[in-house]
Coordinates of C-alpha atoms and ligand atoms in Angstrom, one line a residue:
M1 CA -45.2 -54.8 -46.9
S2 CA -41.8 -55.4 -45.4
R3 CA -39.3 -52.6 -45.8
T4 CA -36.0 -53.0 -47.4
V5 CA -32.7 -51.8 -45.9
L6 CA -29.8 -51.9 -48.4
I7 CA -26.6 -52.5 -46.4
G8 CA -23.4 -51.2 -47.9
V9 CA -20.4 -53.1 -46.5
T10 CA -16.9 -51.7 -46.9
G11 CA -13.5 -53.2 -46.3
C12 CA -12.8 -53.0 -42.6
V13 CA -12.2 -55.5 -39.7
A14 CA -15.5 -54.5 -38.1
I15 CA -17.3 -56.1 -41.0
Y16 CA -18.1 -59.2 -38.9
K17 CA -20.5 -57.1 -36.8
T18 CA -22.6 -56.5 -39.9
C19 CA -23.8 -60.1 -39.6
E20 CA -25.4 -59.1 -36.2
V21 CA -26.9 -56.0 -37.8
I22 CA -28.5 -58.1 -40.5
R23 CA -30.0 -60.5 -37.8
G24 CA -31.3 -57.6 -35.8
L25 CA -33.0 -56.0 -38.7
Q26 CA -34.5 -59.3 -39.9
K27 CA -35.9 -60.0 -36.4
A28 CA -37.7 -56.6 -36.7
G29 CA -39.3 -57.8 -40.0
V30 CA -37.0 -55.8 -42.2
R31 CA -35.7 -57.2 -45.5
A32 CA -31.9 -56.8 -45.6
K33 CA -29.9 -56.8 -48.9
V34 CA -26.2 -56.3 -49.1
V35 CA -23.9 -54.4 -51.5
M36 CA -20.2 -54.8 -50.9
T37 CA -17.1 -53.0 -52.1
E38 CA -14.4 -55.0 -53.7
S39 CA -12.1 -54.6 -50.6
A40 CA -14.9 -55.8 -48.3
T41 CA -14.8 -59.1 -50.2
H42 CA -11.2 -59.6 -49.0
F43 CA -12.5 -59.7 -45.4
I44 CA -15.7 -61.8 -45.9
N45 CA -16.8 -63.8 -48.8
P46 CA -20.2 -62.6 -50.2
T47 CA -21.5 -66.1 -49.7
L48 CA -21.9 -65.4 -46.0
F49 CA -24.1 -62.4 -46.6
R50 CA -26.0 -64.2 -49.3
S51 CA -26.7 -67.0 -46.8
L52 CA -27.7 -64.6 -44.0
T53 CA -30.0 -62.4 -46.2
R54 CA -31.1 -65.1 -48.7
E55 CA -30.7 -62.4 -51.3
P56 CA -28.1 -62.0 -54.0
V57 CA -25.1 -59.9 -52.9
A58 CA -24.1 -57.1 -55.2
V59 CA -20.4 -56.2 -55.6
G60 CA -19.2 -55.2 -59.1
L61 CA -20.6 -52.3 -61.1
F62 CA -20.4 -54.4 -64.2
D63 CA -21.3 -57.8 -62.7
D64 CA -24.3 -59.5 -64.3
A65 CA -27.4 -59.2 -62.3
P66 CA -30.0 -61.5 -63.9
G67 CA -32.9 -59.6 -65.4
D68 CA -31.4 -56.3 -64.1
P69 CA -29.3 -54.4 -66.7
I70 CA -28.9 -51.2 -64.5
H71 CA -28.2 -52.7 -61.2
H72 CA -27.2 -49.6 -59.2
I73 CA -30.4 -47.8 -60.1
S74 CA -32.6 -50.7 -59.2
L75 CA -30.7 -51.2 -55.9
A76 CA -31.0 -47.4 -55.2
K77 CA -34.8 -47.6 -55.9
E78 CA -35.7 -50.6 -53.9
A79 CA -34.0 -49.3 -50.7
D80 CA -36.2 -47.7 -48.1
L81 CA -33.0 -46.9 -46.3
F82 CA -29.4 -47.2 -47.2
L83 CA -27.2 -48.2 -44.3
I84 CA -23.4 -48.2 -44.7
A85 CA -21.9 -50.3 -41.9
P86 CA -19.0 -50.4 -41.5
C87 CA -18.1 -47.4 -43.5
T88 CA -14.4 -46.6 -44.1
A89 CA -12.8 -43.1 -44.3
N90 CA -12.3 -43.8 -48.0
V91 CA -16.0 -44.3 -48.8
I92 CA -17.0 -41.3 -46.6
A93 CA -14.5 -39.2 -48.6
K94 CA -15.8 -40.5 -51.9
M95 CA -19.4 -39.8 -50.9
A96 CA -18.5 -36.3 -49.7
H97 CA -17.2 -35.5 -53.2
G98 CA -19.8 -37.3 -55.2
I99 CA -17.4 -39.9 -56.5
A100 CA -19.1 -43.0 -57.8
D101 CA -16.4 -45.4 -58.9
D102 CA -17.9 -48.7 -57.7
L103 CA -21.3 -50.2 -57.2
L104 CA -21.7 -49.1 -53.5
T105 CA -20.8 -45.4 -54.1
T106 CA -22.7 -45.3 -57.4
T107 CA -25.8 -46.6 -55.6
A108 CA -25.2 -44.1 -52.8
L109 CA -25.3 -41.3 -55.3
A110 CA -28.3 -42.6 -57.1
T111 CA -30.6 -43.3 -54.2
T112 CA -33.1 -40.9 -52.8
A113 CA -33.6 -43.0 -49.7
P114 CA -32.3 -41.7 -46.4
I115 CA -28.7 -42.7 -45.9
V116 CA -27.2 -43.7 -42.5
I117 CA -23.5 -44.2 -42.0
A118 CA -21.8 -46.1 -39.2
P119 CA -18.1 -45.3 -39.5
A120 CA -15.3 -47.6 -38.4
M121 CA -11.6 -46.9 -38.7
N122 CA -8.3 -46.2 -36.9
V123 CA -8.5 -43.3 -34.4
N124 CA -6.1 -41.1 -36.3
M125 CA -8.0 -41.6 -39.5
Y126 CA -11.2 -40.9 -37.7
E127 CA -9.8 -37.7 -36.1
N128 CA -8.0 -36.6 -39.3
A129 CA -9.3 -33.1 -40.3
A130 CA -10.2 -34.5 -43.8
T131 CA -12.4 -37.2 -42.4
Q132 CA -14.1 -34.8 -40.0
L133 CA -14.7 -32.3 -42.7
N134 CA -16.1 -35.0 -45.0
M135 CA -18.5 -36.2 -42.3
E136 CA -19.6 -32.6 -41.7
T137 CA -20.3 -32.2 -45.4
L138 CA -22.4 -35.3 -45.5
R139 CA -24.2 -34.3 -42.3
T140 CA -25.2 -31.0 -43.8
R141 CA -26.6 -32.9 -46.8
G142 CA -28.9 -34.8 -44.4
I143 CA -27.0 -38.0 -44.1
A144 CA -27.2 -39.4 -40.6
F145 CA -24.2 -40.8 -38.7
I146 CA -24.1 -43.4 -36.0
D147 CA -21.1 -42.3 -34.0
A148 CA -18.1 -44.6 -33.8
E149 CA -17.3 -45.7 -30.2
S150 CA -14.1 -45.3 -28.3
G151 CA -12.1 -48.3 -27.2
Y152 CA -9.5 -50.8 -28.2
L153 CA -9.2 -50.9 -32.0
A154 CA -8.2 -53.8 -34.3
C155 CA -4.9 -52.1 -35.1
G156 CA -3.9 -52.1 -31.4
D157 CA -4.5 -48.3 -30.9
E158 CA -7.0 -47.0 -28.3
G159 CA -9.5 -44.3 -29.2
K160 CA -12.5 -43.4 -31.2
G161 CA -13.1 -45.4 -34.3
R162 CA -14.8 -48.7 -33.3
L163 CA -18.0 -49.5 -35.2
A164 CA -21.0 -48.8 -33.0
D165 CA -22.6 -51.8 -31.3
P166 CA -24.8 -53.7 -33.7
A167 CA -27.8 -53.2 -31.4
V168 CA -27.3 -49.5 -31.5
I169 CA -27.1 -49.6 -35.3
V170 CA -30.3 -51.6 -35.5
E171 CA -32.1 -49.3 -33.2
A172 CA -31.0 -46.1 -35.1
V173 CA -32.0 -47.7 -38.4
L174 CA -35.4 -48.8 -37.2
E175 CA -36.0 -45.4 -35.6
R176 CA -35.3 -43.8 -39.0
L177 CA -37.4 -46.3 -40.9
D178 CA -40.3 -45.6 -38.6
A179 CA -39.8 -41.9 -39.0
K180 CA -43.0 -40.1 -38.7
R181 CA -44.7 -38.7 -41.8
D182 CA -46.9 -36.5 -39.7
L183 CA -46.3 -33.3 -41.7
E184 CA -47.5 -34.8 -45.0
G185 CA -49.6 -32.2 -46.9
K186 CA -48.4 -29.4 -44.5
R187 CA -46.4 -26.3 -45.6
V188 CA -43.6 -25.3 -43.2
L189 CA -41.8 -22.0 -43.5
V190 CA -38.4 -21.7 -41.7
T191 CA -36.0 -18.8 -41.4
A192 CA -32.3 -19.5 -40.7
G193 CA -28.9 -18.0 -40.3
P194 CA -27.9 -14.4 -39.6
T195 CA -28.8 -11.3 -41.5
V196 CA -26.1 -9.0 -42.7
E197 CA -26.7 -5.2 -42.5
P198 CA -24.3 -3.1 -44.6
I199 CA -22.4 -0.1 -43.1
D200 CA -20.7 0.6 -46.4
A201 CA -19.5 -1.4 -49.5
V202 CA -17.2 -3.6 -47.4
R203 CA -18.4 -3.5 -43.8
F204 CA -21.5 -4.9 -42.2
I205 CA -23.2 -5.6 -38.9
S206 CA -24.0 -9.3 -38.3
N207 CA -23.7 -12.1 -35.8
P208 CA -22.2 -15.6 -35.7
S209 CA -25.3 -17.6 -36.4
S210 CA -24.3 -20.6 -38.6
G211 CA -27.8 -21.5 -39.8
K212 CA -27.3 -25.1 -38.5
M213 CA -30.4 -25.1 -36.3
G214 CA -32.7 -23.7 -39.0
F215 CA -31.4 -26.0 -41.6
A216 CA -31.9 -29.0 -39.2
I217 CA -35.5 -28.0 -38.6
A218 CA -36.1 -27.6 -42.4
A219 CA -34.5 -31.0 -43.0
A220 CA -36.6 -32.7 -40.3
A221 CA -39.8 -31.1 -41.5
H222 CA -39.0 -32.3 -45.1
E223 CA -38.2 -35.8 -43.8
R224 CA -41.6 -35.8 -42.1
G225 CA -43.4 -35.0 -45.4
A226 CA -43.8 -31.2 -45.2
D227 CA -43.5 -28.9 -48.2
V228 CA -40.7 -26.7 -46.9
T229 CA -39.7 -23.1 -47.8
L230 CA -36.4 -22.2 -46.2
V231 CA -35.5 -18.5 -46.1
T232 CA -31.8 -18.1 -45.1
G233 CA -29.3 -15.4 -44.5
P234 CA -25.7 -15.9 -45.6
V235 CA -24.4 -19.3 -44.3
A236 CA -21.7 -21.7 -45.3
L237 CA -24.2 -24.6 -45.7
E238 CA -25.3 -26.2 -48.9
D239 CA -28.9 -25.9 -50.0
L240 CA -30.9 -28.9 -48.8
P241 CA -32.4 -31.2 -51.4
G242 CA -36.2 -31.3 -51.8
M243 CA -37.2 -27.9 -50.7
E244 CA -37.4 -24.3 -51.9
T245 CA -34.5 -22.2 -50.5
V246 CA -34.6 -18.4 -50.7
H247 CA -31.3 -16.7 -50.0
V248 CA -31.4 -13.2 -48.5
R249 CA -28.9 -10.9 -46.8
T250 CA -30.6 -8.2 -44.9
A251 CA -33.6 -8.3 -42.4
C252 CA -35.7 -6.3 -44.9
E253 CA -35.0 -8.8 -47.6
M254 CA -35.8 -11.6 -45.2
L255 CA -39.1 -9.9 -44.3
E256 CA -40.0 -9.7 -48.0
A257 CA -39.3 -13.4 -48.6
V258 CA -41.2 -14.4 -45.5
D259 CA -44.1 -12.2 -46.3
A260 CA -44.5 -13.9 -49.7
A261 CA -44.6 -17.4 -48.1
F262 CA -46.3 -16.9 -44.7
D263 CA -50.0 -16.9 -45.6
K264 CA -49.7 -20.4 -47.2
A265 CA -47.6 -21.9 -44.3
D266 CA -49.3 -24.1 -41.7
I267 CA -46.3 -23.7 -39.5
A268 CA -43.7 -20.9 -39.5
I269 CA -40.5 -21.4 -37.5
F270 CA -38.4 -18.3 -37.1
T271 CA -34.9 -19.6 -36.3
A272 CA -33.0 -16.8 -37.9
A273 CA -30.8 -14.5 -35.8
V274 CA -32.1 -11.3 -37.3
S275 CA -30.1 -8.1 -36.6
D276 CA -32.3 -5.9 -34.5
Y277 CA -30.8 -2.7 -36.0
R278 CA -29.3 -1.7 -39.3
P279 CA -27.1 1.3 -40.3
A280 CA -29.5 4.2 -41.3
N281 CA -27.4 5.4 -44.2
P282 CA -25.2 2.7 -45.6
S283 CA -22.6 4.1 -48.0
G284 CA -22.4 2.6 -51.5
C285 CA -18.6 2.9 -51.4
K286 CA -16.0 2.1 -48.8
L287 CA -15.8 4.7 -46.1
K288 CA -12.2 5.8 -45.6
K289 CA -10.4 6.4 -42.3
G290 CA -9.1 10.0 -42.3
R291 CA -11.8 11.1 -44.7
D292 CA -15.0 9.7 -43.3
D293 CA -14.1 9.5 -39.6
A294 CA -17.4 11.0 -38.5
E295 CA -19.5 8.3 -40.3
L296 CA -17.1 5.5 -39.1
S297 CA -16.9 6.5 -35.5
T298 CA -20.6 7.0 -35.0
I299 CA -22.9 4.7 -37.0
Q300 CA -26.5 5.9 -36.9
L301 CA -28.7 2.9 -36.5
V302 CA -32.4 2.4 -37.3
E303 CA -34.6 -0.5 -36.0
N304 CA -35.2 -3.4 -38.3
P305 CA -38.7 -4.9 -38.7
D306 CA -39.4 -7.7 -36.3
I307 CA -40.2 -10.4 -38.8
L308 CA -41.8 -12.8 -36.3
A309 CA -43.9 -10.2 -34.6
T310 CA -45.0 -8.7 -38.0
M311 CA -46.1 -12.1 -39.3
S312 CA -47.7 -13.2 -36.0
S313 CA -49.9 -10.1 -36.0
R314 CA -51.7 -11.5 -39.0
K315 CA -51.7 -15.2 -37.9
R316 CA -54.8 -17.0 -39.0
D317 CA -56.6 -19.7 -37.0
G318 CA -54.8 -23.0 -36.9
Q319 CA -51.5 -21.4 -38.1
V320 CA -48.6 -22.2 -35.7
V321 CA -45.8 -19.7 -35.1
V322 CA -42.6 -20.5 -33.4
G323 CA -39.9 -18.2 -32.3
F324 CA -36.4 -18.7 -31.0
A325 CA -34.8 -16.9 -28.1
A326 CA -31.1 -16.9 -27.6
E327 CA -30.4 -15.6 -24.2
T328 CA -27.4 -15.2 -21.9
D329 CA -29.5 -15.1 -18.7
D330 CA -33.0 -15.5 -17.2
L331 CA -33.9 -18.0 -20.0
E332 CA -37.5 -18.8 -19.1
V333 CA -38.5 -15.4 -18.0
N334 CA -37.3 -13.8 -21.2
A335 CA -38.9 -16.6 -23.3
R336 CA -42.2 -16.1 -21.6
E337 CA -42.1 -12.4 -22.3
K338 CA -41.2 -13.0 -25.9
L339 CA -44.1 -15.5 -26.3
A340 CA -46.6 -12.8 -25.3
K341 CA -44.9 -9.9 -27.0
K342 CA -44.5 -11.6 -30.3
N343 CA -47.9 -13.5 -30.2
A344 CA -46.0 -16.8 -30.8
D345 CA -47.4 -20.2 -30.0
F346 CA -44.0 -21.6 -28.9
I347 CA -40.6 -20.1 -28.1
V348 CA -37.6 -22.3 -28.2
A349 CA -35.2 -20.8 -25.7
N350 CA -31.5 -21.6 -25.4
L351 CA -28.6 -20.2 -23.5
V352 CA -26.0 -19.0 -25.9
S353 CA -23.1 -19.6 -23.5
H354 CA -21.1 -22.6 -22.3
G355 CA -20.5 -23.7 -25.9
N356 CA -24.2 -23.8 -26.7
G357 CA -26.1 -22.1 -29.5
F358 CA -24.8 -20.4 -32.6
A359 CA -22.1 -22.4 -34.4
A360 CA -22.2 -25.5 -32.3
D361 CA -23.5 -28.9 -33.6
E362 CA -25.4 -29.5 -30.4
N363 CA -27.9 -27.4 -28.5
E364 CA -29.8 -27.5 -25.2
A365 CA -33.2 -25.8 -25.3
T366 CA -36.3 -25.2 -23.3
I367 CA -39.6 -25.1 -25.2
V368 CA -42.0 -22.5 -23.8
S369 CA -45.7 -22.3 -24.6
K370 CA -48.8 -21.1 -22.9
D371 CA -49.0 -24.6 -21.4
G372 CA -45.7 -24.4 -19.6
A373 CA -42.0 -25.0 -20.1
K374 CA -40.3 -28.2 -21.3
P375 CA -36.6 -28.4 -20.8
L376 CA -34.8 -30.7 -23.2
N377 CA -31.4 -32.3 -22.7
R378 CA -28.3 -31.3 -24.7
M379 CA -28.5 -33.1 -28.1
A380 CA -27.5 -32.9 -31.7
K381 CA -29.3 -30.1 -33.6
G382 CA -30.8 -32.7 -36.0
Q383 CA -32.3 -34.6 -33.1
L384 CA -33.5 -31.4 -31.4
A385 CA -35.2 -30.4 -34.6
H386 CA -37.3 -33.5 -34.4
R387 CA -38.1 -33.0 -30.7
I388 CA -39.2 -29.4 -31.4
L389 CA -41.5 -30.7 -34.2
D390 CA -42.9 -33.4 -31.9
E391 CA -43.8 -30.7 -29.4
L392 CA -45.5 -28.5 -32.0
L393 CA -47.6 -31.3 -33.3
G394 CA -48.5 -32.4 -29.7
Ligands
C5P401 O1 -36.3 -10.4 -29.7 P1 -35.4 -11.5 -30.2 O2 -34.5 -11.0 -31.2 O3 -34.7 -12.2 -29.1 O4 -36.4 -12.6 -30.8 C1 -35.9 -13.7 -31.3 C2 -37.0 -14.3 -32.2 O5 -37.5 -13.3 -33.0 C3 -36.4 -15.3 -33.2 O6 -37.3 -16.3 -33.5 C4 -36.0 -14.5 -34.4 O7 -36.0 -15.2 -35.6 C5 -37.2 -13.5 -34.4 N1 -36.8 -12.1 -34.9 C6 -37.3 -11.7 -36.1 N2 -37.1 -10.5 -36.5 C7 -36.3 -9.6 -35.8 C8 -35.7 -10.1 -34.6 C9 -36.0 -11.3 -34.2 O8 -38.1 -12.5 -36.8 N3 -36.0 -8.4 -36.3

């Protein structure tokens, strides 16, 4: 059965490129259907898209759609993927805030299909902190972006903001449509983020892990059909839809949550940056300078449980355990040591220097297993998450 891509078209000069996108998708056997914003119709008459797609073009939330009283819901349901190209800063902002004030944004809110956005706008609008933050918000909710290109813009400015090439958009959409469902029926357990180990009521030991890598792995596993449990330390990311998320603070709490989910998991991926030590005697109230100097100047630490090693020691046949190794030097040697010491099947090793690792959106990693080491290029964490799953599944 042919798959349906619903194409959201917003009001922007780059709209003419959408015709090429439609052609490209049709050539690949995909059914394309268009929903336009009111302002898009000022650039191109819906008739052009109707002729190209040989499908009715939806515009108004209250327009009559014959035989279809709740149009936004039926559009949302028939889409295997919702592509918005070109997507203006305005529509990105509305989607980031859940605003649904026209047919396109209402459909975006109602669909459970994957959403892919190809932004196009003036360079200053693109670089504006509001737009950047809105895009980041949508990314953390699993919406994929096809980066705008740099170059000469319709307004005469030079810079980033040009709609990606139609061929690039078509390829990205097809790749996503063909996304593997190779984790269907599997349970995947992922740990993410830092742990926070209290010193007293207001101070703690932690690290700058953002949780982005673990969340990206959980999202990728969910996309591929897995039943995912995500155990995360405190992060500034929203819970991902479609999975169980367990929030913890300390390593001991993380161990407890992982312990409860591990035996049922087919794959366990330990991305969390767990504090190796915790204060031995955290104070329930705030330690005071002048009064508690002895406790403040020398904090007695005790070792935390190694969650990965603890779980691996009871690994059953067929269960796959993956650890991460953030290193500042001797990447592969350290990763190999960790593989053996922690009885893991894979170690994903990355250098946490040169802007890599922790809070960055991209990462460069080497996957080490008993079969050897596979270095991967620098790429977005979402993409890397899929590459890691590809490796685990062989
Ligand atoms: O030994 P190191 O901290 O470098 O090991 C990193 C790997 O071990 C990561 O996968 C991390 O999630 C896991 N780990 C753990 N519990 C700890 C320390 C690390 O699960 N206490």
